[in-house]
């Protein structure tokens, strides 16, 4: 039994490391392809390259119309079927790399988290096969054992409620292993990212010197942020309905998405991609821009995001919305005579809570601000969560 446990844990550590490495390789490839595609400043070449990318994307989507999958898609599939079809996980990442590499204003997180969820189910199915077929594996030659255990798509066992472990001690052990495997995967991911010198997506926005007397700004920014967020969501919904009425073909949608990328590349290249590697602009070159220009840039970033999402250049929205919310926060800070980062933190949290969710806003934005603002961000996110829970129907 001890040998079985050691072998089981070792196998799980190997599989979780593979998942972490796949996630890291995806980001490395995305950055590499982006560097190749957008090398140089020749607008004619960039236009040609984006059009080529749109052709590639069209043929990929024509063959696999349900890709790329997002986190929401994977969670929905898991809830409905108690499992996920992970056969297309690499195709999903391929389509996403094309979308991201050719300049779409979306993030990698949706497809990446979807792939991690799918691969986690793949890992569980492999471990389940190992656990329930251990005695059979002992009877096989070592070569056959390795062939079965390291076959990527065969020799797996799907979840079955009737066969699931019921022993409380084993269930507790399983939960502990989930944590260990997760940490192991994260370490493998971080190791490869560090070894390949990938840019960090976290940009510290400076120092804060807020005082208790300045907290009057919180209710003011709450009201303004909620109103702005509602207007932006309504505009996005109207745009989606308009596209639905037009009933455009796949080719036209992909082409329109490409034209949007070309226009942004020509007039506002800093708004290309997700924004995760452009946040430094807020504390460098953009710090001298007037409030009105920053508001316009934030709005354009959101328009570009909605444009891409609705025209089959799909991806994550967390990083683009974070970028837009922080940009709008710095614009708002110029209009108020209080601590800059206090205003940015509160306004960005409110806006992200409206456009995404208070939980995402509260957890994610803390990474960009000094620790002195963590409690403020959590407080504002909590207020927005309570607002959504008890007043959501009234406001919507």
mmCIF file of C-alpha atoms in Angstrom:
data_model
loop_
_atom_site.group_PDB
_atom_site.id
_atom_site.type_symbol
_atom_site.label_atom_id
_atom_site.label_comp_id
_atom_site.label_asym_id
_atom_site.label_seq_id
_atom_site.Cartn_x
_atom_site.Cartn_y
_atom_site.Cartn_z
ATOM 1 C CA UNK A 1 0.000 0.000 0.000
ATOM 2 C CA UNK A 2 2.886 2.359 0.807
ATOM 3 C CA UNK A 3 4.467 1.710 -2.596
ATOM 4 C CA UNK A 4 1.126 2.409 -4.287
ATOM 5 C CA UNK A 5 0.834 5.745 -2.464
ATOM 6 C CA UNK A 6 4.395 6.757 -3.365
ATOM 7 C CA UNK A 7 3.850 5.817 -7.006
ATOM 8 C CA UNK A 8 0.487 7.616 -7.054
ATOM 9 C CA UNK A 9 1.928 10.836 -5.601
ATOM 10 C CA UNK A 10 4.943 10.705 -7.930
ATOM 11 C CA UNK A 11 2.672 10.252 -10.936
ATOM 12 C CA UNK A 12 0.505 13.162 -9.795
ATOM 13 C CA UNK A 13 3.534 15.411 -9.313
ATOM 14 C CA UNK A 14 4.715 14.569 -12.815
ATOM 15 C CA UNK A 15 1.316 15.314 -14.385
ATOM 16 C CA UNK A 16 0.861 18.582 -12.476
ATOM 17 C CA UNK A 17 4.348 19.689 -13.536
ATOM 18 C CA UNK A 18 3.407 18.948 -17.156
ATOM 19 C CA UNK A 19 0.315 21.163 -16.798
ATOM 20 C CA UNK A 20 2.407 23.995 -15.356
ATOM 21 C CA UNK A 21 4.956 23.681 -18.157
ATOM 22 C CA UNK A 22 2.239 23.671 -20.845
ATOM 23 C CA UNK A 23 0.814 26.901 -19.376
ATOM 24 C CA UNK A 24 4.264 28.502 -19.332
ATOM 25 C CA UNK A 25 5.105 27.394 -22.882
ATOM 26 C CA UNK A 26 1.817 28.921 -24.056
ATOM 27 C CA UNK A 27 2.791 32.336 -22.661
ATOM 28 C CA UNK A 28 6.343 32.048 -23.983
ATOM 29 C CA UNK A 29 5.055 31.227 -27.480
ATOM 30 C CA UNK A 30 2.511 34.038 -27.320
ATOM 31 C CA UNK A 31 5.189 36.603 -26.480
ATOM 32 C CA UNK A 32 7.575 35.166 -29.080
ATOM 33 C CA UNK A 33 5.005 35.281 -31.894
ATOM 34 C CA UNK A 34 3.909 38.767 -30.868
ATOM 35 C CA UNK A 35 7.519 39.958 -31.083
ATOM 36 C CA UNK A 36 7.892 38.470 -34.573
ATOM 37 C CA UNK A 37 4.578 39.771 -35.916
ATOM 38 C CA UNK A 38 4.956 43.301 -34.558
ATOM 39 C CA UNK A 39 8.680 43.779 -35.109
ATOM 40 C CA UNK A 40 9.270 47.151 -36.755
ATOM 41 C CA UNK A 41 7.078 50.222 -37.278
ATOM 42 C CA UNK A 42 6.079 49.852 -40.952
ATOM 43 C CA UNK A 43 2.283 50.274 -41.035
ATOM 44 C CA UNK A 44 1.969 48.688 -44.473
ATOM 45 C CA UNK A 45 3.743 45.549 -43.267
ATOM 46 C CA UNK A 46 1.667 45.483 -40.085
ATOM 47 C CA UNK A 47 -1.555 45.783 -42.097
ATOM 48 C CA UNK A 48 -0.515 42.944 -44.376
ATOM 49 C CA UNK A 49 0.469 40.739 -41.436
ATOM 50 C CA UNK A 50 -2.838 41.330 -39.611
ATOM 51 C CA UNK A 51 -4.788 40.469 -42.773
ATOM 52 C CA UNK A 52 -2.764 37.258 -43.096
ATOM 53 C CA UNK A 53 -3.563 36.517 -39.462
ATOM 54 C CA UNK A 54 -7.265 37.063 -40.113
ATOM 55 C CA UNK A 55 -7.157 34.519 -42.944
ATOM 56 C CA UNK A 56 -5.476 31.980 -40.653
ATOM 57 C CA UNK A 57 -8.038 32.664 -37.933
ATOM 58 C CA UNK A 58 -10.930 32.326 -40.391
ATOM 59 C CA UNK A 59 -9.867 28.860 -41.510
ATOM 60 C CA UNK A 60 -9.236 27.744 -37.924
ATOM 61 C CA UNK A 61 -12.674 28.946 -36.804
ATOM 62 C CA UNK A 62 -14.356 27.493 -39.864
ATOM 63 C CA UNK A 63 -13.033 24.058 -38.911
ATOM 64 C CA UNK A 64 -13.441 24.478 -35.131
ATOM 65 C CA UNK A 65 -16.240 27.059 -34.651
ATOM 66 C CA UNK A 66 -16.513 26.545 -30.875
ATOM 67 C CA UNK A 67 -12.942 27.653 -30.235
ATOM 68 C CA UNK A 68 -11.372 29.308 -28.415
ATOM 69 C CA UNK A 69 -12.983 28.079 -25.221
ATOM 70 C CA UNK A 70 -13.044 30.409 -22.248
ATOM 71 C CA UNK A 71 -13.011 29.687 -18.532
ATOM 72 C CA UNK A 72 -16.784 30.159 -18.465
ATOM 73 C CA UNK A 73 -17.211 27.573 -21.242
ATOM 74 C CA UNK A 74 -15.106 24.989 -19.412
ATOM 75 C CA UNK A 75 -16.823 25.505 -16.058
ATOM 76 C CA UNK A 76 -20.249 25.258 -17.702
ATOM 77 C CA UNK A 77 -19.252 22.022 -19.474
ATOM 78 C CA UNK A 78 -17.859 20.601 -16.228
ATOM 79 C CA UNK A 79 -21.056 21.391 -14.302
ATOM 80 C CA UNK A 80 -23.289 19.892 -16.983
ATOM 81 C CA UNK A 81 -21.283 16.734 -17.726
ATOM 82 C CA UNK A 82 -19.128 16.228 -14.603
ATOM 83 C CA UNK A 83 -16.185 16.082 -17.014
ATOM 84 C CA UNK A 84 -14.597 17.996 -19.905
ATOM 85 C CA UNK A 85 -13.611 16.992 -23.419
ATOM 86 C CA UNK A 86 -9.922 17.847 -23.247
ATOM 87 C CA UNK A 87 -9.011 16.448 -26.671
ATOM 88 C CA UNK A 88 -9.080 19.965 -28.158
ATOM 89 C CA UNK A 89 -7.047 21.705 -25.457
ATOM 90 C CA UNK A 90 -4.020 22.275 -27.715
ATOM 91 C CA UNK A 91 -6.200 23.452 -30.606
ATOM 92 C CA UNK A 92 -7.789 25.884 -28.177
ATOM 93 C CA UNK A 93 -4.385 27.277 -27.238
ATOM 94 C CA UNK A 94 -3.334 27.427 -30.914
ATOM 95 C CA UNK A 95 -6.359 29.517 -31.911
ATOM 96 C CA UNK A 96 -5.751 31.782 -28.916
ATOM 97 C CA UNK A 97 -2.098 32.307 -29.852
ATOM 98 C CA UNK A 98 -3.194 33.397 -33.342
ATOM 99 C CA UNK A 99 -5.716 35.843 -31.860
ATOM 100 C CA UNK A 100 -3.273 37.284 -29.323
ATOM 101 C CA UNK A 101 -0.238 37.280 -31.578
ATOM 102 C CA UNK A 102 -1.928 39.315 -34.287
ATOM 103 C CA UNK A 103 -2.832 42.147 -31.943
ATOM 104 C CA UNK A 104 -6.364 41.565 -30.634
ATOM 105 C CA UNK A 105 -7.215 43.623 -27.567
ATOM 106 C CA UNK A 106 -7.981 40.597 -25.404
ATOM 107 C CA UNK A 107 -6.045 38.728 -22.740
ATOM 108 C CA UNK A 108 -4.542 35.233 -22.520
ATOM 109 C CA UNK A 109 -6.156 34.399 -19.176
ATOM 110 C CA UNK A 110 -9.479 33.039 -20.502
ATOM 111 C CA UNK A 111 -7.973 30.378 -22.750
ATOM 112 C CA UNK A 112 -5.145 29.682 -20.313
ATOM 113 C CA UNK A 113 -7.475 29.042 -17.370
ATOM 114 C CA UNK A 114 -9.762 27.005 -19.628
ATOM 115 C CA UNK A 115 -6.782 24.860 -20.628
ATOM 116 C CA UNK A 116 -5.695 24.456 -16.999
ATOM 117 C CA UNK A 117 -9.208 23.341 -16.015
ATOM 118 C CA UNK A 118 -9.311 20.861 -18.910
ATOM 119 C CA UNK A 119 -5.837 19.530 -18.152
ATOM 120 C CA UNK A 120 -6.696 19.217 -14.458
ATOM 121 C CA UNK A 121 -9.594 16.947 -15.416
ATOM 122 C CA UNK A 122 -7.173 15.069 -17.679
ATOM 123 C CA UNK A 123 -4.818 14.655 -14.716
ATOM 124 C CA UNK A 124 -7.652 13.438 -12.486
ATOM 125 C CA UNK A 125 -8.759 10.882 -15.096
ATOM 126 C CA UNK A 126 -5.192 9.582 -15.405
ATOM 127 C CA UNK A 127 -4.750 9.332 -11.641
ATOM 128 C CA UNK A 128 -8.123 7.633 -11.327
ATOM 129 C CA UNK A 129 -7.052 5.044 -13.891
ATOM 130 C CA UNK A 130 -3.825 4.452 -11.981
ATOM 131 C CA UNK A 131 -5.627 4.092 -8.640
ATOM 132 C CA UNK A 132 -8.344 1.690 -9.765
ATOM 133 C CA UNK A 133 -6.131 -0.362 -12.106
ATOM 134 C CA UNK A 134 -3.022 -0.557 -9.954
ATOM 135 C CA UNK A 135 -3.180 -4.339 -9.513
ATOM 136 C CA UNK A 136 -3.530 -4.859 -13.262
ATOM 137 C CA UNK A 137 -0.574 -2.552 -13.942
ATOM 138 C CA UNK A 138 1.605 -4.617 -11.581
ATOM 139 C CA UNK A 139 1.107 -7.636 -13.825
ATOM 140 C CA UNK A 140 2.346 -5.831 -16.950
ATOM 141 C CA UNK A 141 5.926 -5.445 -18.192
ATOM 142 C CA UNK A 142 7.485 -2.124 -17.184
ATOM 143 C CA UNK A 143 7.468 -0.915 -20.794
ATOM 144 C CA UNK A 144 3.707 -1.480 -21.042
ATOM 145 C CA UNK A 145 3.140 0.280 -17.717
ATOM 146 C CA UNK A 146 4.956 3.400 -18.925
ATOM 147 C CA UNK A 147 3.175 3.203 -22.264
ATOM 148 C CA UNK A 148 -0.199 3.287 -20.521
ATOM 149 C CA UNK A 149 0.620 5.888 -17.900
ATOM 150 C CA UNK A 150 2.229 8.326 -20.318
ATOM 151 C CA UNK A 151 -0.199 7.879 -23.195
ATOM 152 C CA UNK A 152 -1.785 11.363 -23.449
ATOM 153 C CA UNK A 153 -5.300 10.333 -24.464
ATOM 154 C CA UNK A 154 -5.800 6.626 -23.740
ATOM 155 C CA UNK A 155 -6.011 4.603 -20.511
ATOM 156 C CA UNK A 156 -8.001 7.091 -18.492
ATOM 157 C CA UNK A 157 -10.985 6.624 -16.205
ATOM 158 C CA UNK A 158 -13.769 9.203 -16.108
ATOM 159 C CA UNK A 159 -15.452 10.247 -12.887
ATOM 160 C CA UNK A 160 -18.169 7.863 -11.729
ATOM 161 C CA UNK A 161 -20.166 8.808 -8.632
ATOM 162 C CA UNK A 162 -20.838 5.153 -7.793
ATOM 163 C CA UNK A 163 -17.133 4.273 -7.841
ATOM 164 C CA UNK A 164 -15.973 7.466 -6.147
ATOM 165 C CA UNK A 165 -14.051 7.160 -2.892
ATOM 166 C CA UNK A 166 -16.303 7.379 0.190
ATOM 167 C CA UNK A 167 -13.729 6.826 2.954
ATOM 168 C CA UNK A 168 -13.380 10.127 4.929
ATOM 169 C CA UNK A 169 -9.632 9.613 5.464
ATOM 170 C CA UNK A 170 -9.030 9.016 1.752
ATOM 171 C CA UNK A 171 -11.169 12.035 0.848
ATOM 172 C CA UNK A 172 -9.083 14.207 3.186
ATOM 173 C CA UNK A 173 -5.894 12.740 1.694
ATOM 174 C CA UNK A 174 -7.215 13.482 -1.806
ATOM 175 C CA UNK A 175 -7.896 17.131 -0.927
ATOM 176 C CA UNK A 176 -4.393 17.458 0.490
ATOM 177 C CA UNK A 177 -2.960 16.047 -2.722
ATOM 178 C CA UNK A 178 -5.006 18.516 -4.777
ATOM 179 C CA UNK A 179 -3.234 21.318 -2.924
ATOM 180 C CA UNK A 180 0.207 19.691 -3.306
ATOM 181 C CA UNK A 181 -0.298 19.104 -7.033
ATOM 182 C CA UNK A 182 -1.507 22.683 -7.517
ATOM 183 C CA UNK A 183 1.560 24.110 -5.782
ATOM 184 C CA UNK A 184 3.794 21.807 -7.813
ATOM 185 C CA UNK A 185 2.196 22.980 -11.073
ATOM 186 C CA UNK A 186 2.572 26.624 -10.086
ATOM 187 C CA UNK A 187 6.249 26.064 -9.235
ATOM 188 C CA UNK A 188 6.879 24.381 -12.600
ATOM 189 C CA UNK A 189 5.101 27.271 -14.328
ATOM 190 C CA UNK A 190 7.052 29.909 -12.416
ATOM 191 C CA UNK A 191 10.382 28.173 -12.984
ATOM 192 C CA UNK A 192 10.026 28.135 -16.777
ATOM 193 C CA UNK A 193 8.699 31.707 -16.860
ATOM 194 C CA UNK A 194 11.697 32.859 -14.807
ATOM 195 C CA UNK A 195 14.207 30.887 -16.876
ATOM 196 C CA UNK A 196 12.897 32.430 -20.110
ATOM 197 C CA UNK A 197 12.895 36.010 -18.723
ATOM 198 C CA UNK A 198 9.233 36.642 -19.449
ATOM 199 C CA UNK A 199 7.974 40.131 -18.534
ATOM 200 C CA UNK A 200 5.970 40.397 -15.339
ATOM 201 C CA UNK A 201 2.304 41.367 -15.654
ATOM 202 C CA UNK A 202 2.428 43.136 -12.283
ATOM 203 C CA UNK A 203 3.363 46.820 -12.311
ATOM 204 C CA UNK A 204 3.567 48.639 -8.999
ATOM 205 C CA UNK A 205 1.855 51.994 -9.435
ATOM 206 C CA UNK A 206 3.790 53.984 -6.854
ATOM 207 C CA UNK A 207 3.417 55.097 -3.241
ATOM 208 C CA UNK A 208 0.390 56.320 -1.320
ATOM 209 C CA UNK A 209 0.053 58.872 1.485
ATOM 210 C CA UNK A 210 -3.703 58.854 1.996
ATOM 211 C CA UNK A 211 -5.226 60.168 5.203
ATOM 212 C CA UNK A 212 -8.488 59.451 7.017
ATOM 213 C CA UNK A 213 -9.750 62.921 6.101
ATOM 214 C CA UNK A 214 -9.617 61.965 2.406
ATOM 215 C CA UNK A 215 -11.994 58.998 2.713
ATOM 216 C CA UNK A 216 -14.958 61.241 1.826
ATOM 217 C CA UNK A 217 -13.959 60.515 -1.755
ATOM 218 C CA UNK A 218 -15.072 56.863 -1.512
ATOM 219 C CA UNK A 219 -18.867 57.419 -1.695
ATOM 220 C CA UNK A 220 -18.395 60.008 -4.454
ATOM 221 C CA UNK A 221 -16.339 57.600 -6.567
ATOM 222 C CA UNK A 222 -18.754 54.764 -5.818
ATOM 223 C CA UNK A 223 -21.651 56.713 -7.319
ATOM 224 C CA UNK A 224 -19.679 57.916 -10.345
ATOM 225 C CA UNK A 225 -18.118 54.492 -10.972
ATOM 226 C CA UNK A 226 -21.437 52.650 -10.756
ATOM 227 C CA UNK A 227 -23.102 55.078 -13.191
ATOM 228 C CA UNK A 228 -20.199 54.882 -15.655
ATOM 229 C CA UNK A 229 -20.084 51.085 -15.386
ATOM 230 C CA UNK A 230 -23.828 50.766 -16.041
ATOM 231 C CA UNK A 231 -23.588 53.010 -19.110
ATOM 232 C CA UNK A 232 -20.644 51.018 -20.482
ATOM 233 C CA UNK A 233 -22.423 47.685 -19.950
ATOM 234 C CA UNK A 234 -25.557 49.004 -21.645
ATOM 235 C CA UNK A 235 -23.533 50.248 -24.629
ATOM 236 C CA UNK A 236 -21.829 46.845 -24.913
ATOM 237 C CA UNK A 237 -25.174 45.033 -24.853
ATOM 238 C CA UNK A 238 -26.598 47.340 -27.538
ATOM 239 C CA UNK A 239 -23.567 46.667 -29.749
ATOM 240 C CA UNK A 240 -24.003 42.904 -29.327
ATOM 241 C CA UNK A 241 -27.701 43.137 -30.244
ATOM 242 C CA UNK A 242 -26.884 45.233 -33.306
ATOM 243 C CA UNK A 243 -24.399 42.619 -34.515
ATOM 244 C CA UNK A 244 -26.939 39.851 -33.938
ATOM 245 C CA UNK A 245 -29.488 41.692 -36.084
ATOM 246 C CA UNK A 246 -26.962 42.156 -38.894
ATOM 247 C CA UNK A 247 -26.322 38.389 -38.930
ATOM 248 C CA UNK A 248 -22.869 38.776 -40.461
ATOM 249 C CA UNK A 249 -20.967 35.798 -41.828
ATOM 250 C CA UNK A 250 -17.874 34.422 -40.112
ATOM 251 C CA UNK A 251 -15.602 35.840 -42.829
ATOM 252 C CA UNK A 252 -17.042 39.358 -42.504
ATOM 253 C CA UNK A 253 -16.811 39.292 -38.706
ATOM 254 C CA UNK A 254 -13.190 38.149 -38.699
ATOM 255 C CA UNK A 255 -12.318 40.762 -41.334
ATOM 256 C CA UNK A 256 -14.023 43.544 -39.367
ATOM 257 C CA UNK A 257 -12.110 42.421 -36.288
ATOM 258 C CA UNK A 258 -8.868 42.628 -38.261
ATOM 259 C CA UNK A 259 -9.741 46.105 -39.543
ATOM 260 C CA UNK A 260 -10.287 47.208 -35.950
ATOM 261 C CA UNK A 261 -6.815 45.951 -35.044
ATOM 262 C CA UNK A 262 -5.306 47.768 -38.043
ATOM 263 C CA UNK A 263 -6.982 51.058 -37.086
ATOM 264 C CA UNK A 264 -5.784 50.773 -33.479
ATOM 265 C CA UNK A 265 -2.263 49.856 -34.634
ATOM 266 C CA UNK A 266 -2.181 52.991 -36.797
ATOM 267 C CA UNK A 267 -3.704 55.558 -34.418
ATOM 268 C CA UNK A 268 -3.162 54.167 -30.888
ATOM 269 C CA UNK A 269 -0.662 51.268 -30.906
ATOM 270 C CA UNK A 270 -0.338 51.360 -27.113
ATOM 271 C CA UNK A 271 -3.882 49.963 -26.935
ATOM 272 C CA UNK A 272 -3.018 46.792 -28.848
ATOM 273 C CA UNK A 273 -3.011 43.444 -27.040
ATOM 274 C CA UNK A 274 -4.403 42.870 -23.564
ATOM 275 C CA UNK A 275 -2.685 45.741 -21.784
ATOM 276 C CA UNK A 276 -0.930 43.468 -19.289
ATOM 277 C CA UNK A 277 2.505 44.606 -20.464
ATOM 278 C CA UNK A 278 1.474 48.246 -20.993
ATOM 279 C CA UNK A 279 0.532 49.165 -17.432
ATOM 280 C CA UNK A 280 3.942 50.769 -16.944
ATOM 281 C CA UNK A 281 2.766 53.547 -19.285
ATOM 282 C CA UNK A 282 0.477 54.816 -16.526
ATOM 283 C CA UNK A 283 3.442 55.736 -14.328
ATOM 284 C CA UNK A 284 5.819 56.768 -17.138
ATOM 285 C CA UNK A 285 4.889 58.470 -20.424
ATOM 286 C CA UNK A 286 1.135 58.610 -19.779
ATOM 287 C CA UNK A 287 1.568 60.303 -16.398
ATOM 288 C CA UNK A 288 1.888 63.636 -18.231
ATOM 289 C CA UNK A 289 -1.293 63.208 -20.276
ATOM 290 C CA UNK A 290 -4.325 65.349 -19.367
ATOM 291 C CA UNK A 291 -7.386 63.786 -17.747
ATOM 292 C CA UNK A 292 -9.565 64.046 -20.859
ATOM 293 C CA UNK A 293 -7.039 62.170 -22.991
ATOM 294 C CA UNK A 294 -6.736 59.424 -20.373
ATOM 295 C CA UNK A 295 -10.531 59.071 -20.211
ATOM 296 C CA UNK A 296 -10.643 58.763 -24.010
ATOM 297 C CA UNK A 297 -7.870 56.149 -24.025
ATOM 298 C CA UNK A 298 -9.674 54.120 -21.345
ATOM 299 C CA UNK A 299 -12.901 54.260 -23.354
ATOM 300 C CA UNK A 300 -11.123 53.292 -26.584
ATOM 301 C CA UNK A 301 -9.522 50.328 -24.814
ATOM 302 C CA UNK A 302 -12.956 49.069 -23.764
ATOM 303 C CA UNK A 303 -14.420 49.678 -27.237
ATOM 304 C CA UNK A 304 -11.522 47.733 -28.760
ATOM 305 C CA UNK A 305 -12.132 44.884 -26.300
ATOM 306 C CA UNK A 306 -15.856 44.657 -27.101
ATOM 307 C CA UNK A 307 -15.095 44.907 -30.824
ATOM 308 C CA UNK A 308 -12.696 41.955 -30.670
ATOM 309 C CA UNK A 309 -14.877 39.802 -28.405
ATOM 310 C CA UNK A 310 -17.921 40.146 -30.651
ATOM 311 C CA UNK A 311 -16.087 39.630 -33.936
ATOM 312 C CA UNK A 312 -14.533 36.236 -33.124
ATOM 313 C CA UNK A 313 -11.197 37.600 -31.923
ATOM 314 C CA UNK A 314 -12.075 36.170 -28.530
ATOM 315 C CA UNK A 315 -9.999 36.059 -25.377
ATOM 316 C CA UNK A 316 -9.891 37.184 -21.792
ATOM 317 C CA UNK A 317 -11.299 40.476 -20.563
ATOM 318 C CA UNK A 318 -9.638 40.772 -17.138
ATOM 319 C CA UNK A 319 -6.397 42.434 -18.268
ATOM 320 C CA UNK A 320 -8.005 44.831 -20.799
ATOM 321 C CA UNK A 321 -10.620 45.950 -18.271
ATOM 322 C CA UNK A 322 -7.923 46.309 -15.593
ATOM 323 C CA UNK A 323 -5.889 48.498 -17.939
ATOM 324 C CA UNK A 324 -8.914 50.640 -18.831
ATOM 325 C CA UNK A 325 -10.086 50.936 -15.214
ATOM 326 C CA UNK A 326 -6.654 51.995 -13.955
ATOM 327 C CA UNK A 327 -6.299 54.499 -16.810
ATOM 328 C CA UNK A 328 -9.690 55.995 -15.959
ATOM 329 C CA UNK A 329 -8.650 56.037 -12.302
ATOM 330 C CA UNK A 330 -5.561 58.123 -13.041
ATOM 331 C CA UNK A 331 -7.717 60.481 -15.106
ATOM 332 C CA UNK A 332 -10.172 60.845 -12.226
ATOM 333 C CA UNK A 333 -7.291 61.480 -9.800
ATOM 334 C CA UNK A 334 -6.353 64.611 -11.754
ATOM 335 C CA UNK A 335 -9.794 66.054 -11.036
ATOM 336 C CA UNK A 336 -9.692 65.522 -7.264
ATOM 337 C CA UNK A 337 -7.310 67.104 -4.779
ATOM 338 C CA UNK A 338 -6.634 63.950 -2.749
ATOM 339 C CA UNK A 339 -4.072 61.145 -2.764
ATOM 340 C CA UNK A 340 -3.672 59.932 -6.358
ATOM 341 C CA UNK A 341 -3.464 56.201 -5.680
ATOM 342 C CA UNK A 342 -6.407 56.346 -3.266
ATOM 343 C CA UNK A 343 -8.589 57.695 -6.084
ATOM 344 C CA UNK A 344 -7.183 55.228 -8.614
ATOM 345 C CA UNK A 345 -7.694 52.256 -6.291
ATOM 346 C CA UNK A 346 -11.289 53.139 -5.394
ATOM 347 C CA UNK A 347 -12.445 54.120 -8.888
ATOM 348 C CA UNK A 348 -10.743 51.161 -10.593
ATOM 349 C CA UNK A 349 -12.256 48.751 -8.047
ATOM 350 C CA UNK A 350 -15.765 50.141 -8.588
ATOM 351 C CA UNK A 351 -15.439 50.080 -12.380
ATOM 352 C CA UNK A 352 -13.974 46.566 -12.460
ATOM 353 C CA UNK A 353 -16.655 45.368 -10.060
ATOM 354 C CA UNK A 354 -19.341 46.639 -12.428
ATOM 355 C CA UNK A 355 -17.728 45.330 -15.613
ATOM 356 C CA UNK A 356 -16.411 42.028 -14.201
ATOM 357 C CA UNK A 357 -17.107 41.116 -10.582
ATOM 358 C CA UNK A 358 -16.248 42.506 -7.139
ATOM 359 C CA UNK A 359 -14.326 39.341 -6.236
ATOM 360 C CA UNK A 360 -12.079 39.580 -9.302
ATOM 361 C CA UNK A 361 -11.580 43.307 -8.736
ATOM 362 C CA UNK A 362 -10.791 42.911 -5.052
ATOM 363 C CA UNK A 363 -8.277 40.109 -5.496
ATOM 364 C CA UNK A 364 -6.620 41.290 -8.696
ATOM 365 C CA UNK A 365 -6.167 45.008 -8.044
ATOM 366 C CA UNK A 366 -4.431 44.455 -4.703
ATOM 367 C CA UNK A 367 -1.435 43.191 -6.681
ATOM 368 C CA UNK A 368 -0.830 46.615 -8.250
ATOM 369 C CA UNK A 369 -1.120 48.861 -5.196
ATOM 370 C CA UNK A 370 0.855 49.443 -1.989
ATOM 371 C CA UNK A 371 -0.243 47.327 0.961
ATOM 372 C CA UNK A 372 -1.628 50.455 2.688
ATOM 373 C CA UNK A 373 -4.489 50.458 0.150
ATOM 374 C CA UNK A 374 -5.354 46.756 0.425
ATOM 375 C CA UNK A 375 -8.018 47.299 3.093
ATOM 376 C CA UNK A 376 -9.594 50.123 1.046
ATOM 377 C CA UNK A 377 -9.764 47.929 -2.070
ATOM 378 C CA UNK A 378 -11.295 45.037 -0.114
ATOM 379 C CA UNK A 379 -13.807 47.410 1.519
ATOM 380 C CA UNK A 380 -14.928 48.885 -1.815
ATOM 381 C CA UNK A 381 -15.132 45.425 -3.401
ATOM 382 C CA UNK A 382 -17.234 44.232 -0.448
ATOM 383 C CA UNK A 383 -19.597 47.205 -0.827
ATOM 384 C CA UNK A 384 -19.976 46.419 -4.530
ATOM 385 C CA UNK A 385 -20.617 42.743 -3.753
ATOM 386 C CA UNK A 386 -23.335 43.675 -1.267
ATOM 387 C CA UNK A 387 -24.800 46.121 -3.780
ATOM 388 C CA UNK A 388 -24.958 43.420 -6.443
ATOM 389 C CA UNK A 389 -26.457 40.899 -4.042
ATOM 390 C CA UNK A 390 -29.173 43.052 -2.500
ATOM 391 C CA UNK A 391 -29.730 45.827 -5.047
ATOM 392 C CA UNK A 392 -28.757 44.113 -8.295
ATOM 393 C CA UNK A 393 -32.305 43.727 -9.561
ATOM 394 C CA UNK A 394 -33.159 47.359 -8.703
ATOM 395 C CA UNK A 395 -30.146 48.777 -10.535
ATOM 396 C CA UNK A 396 -30.354 46.426 -13.515
#
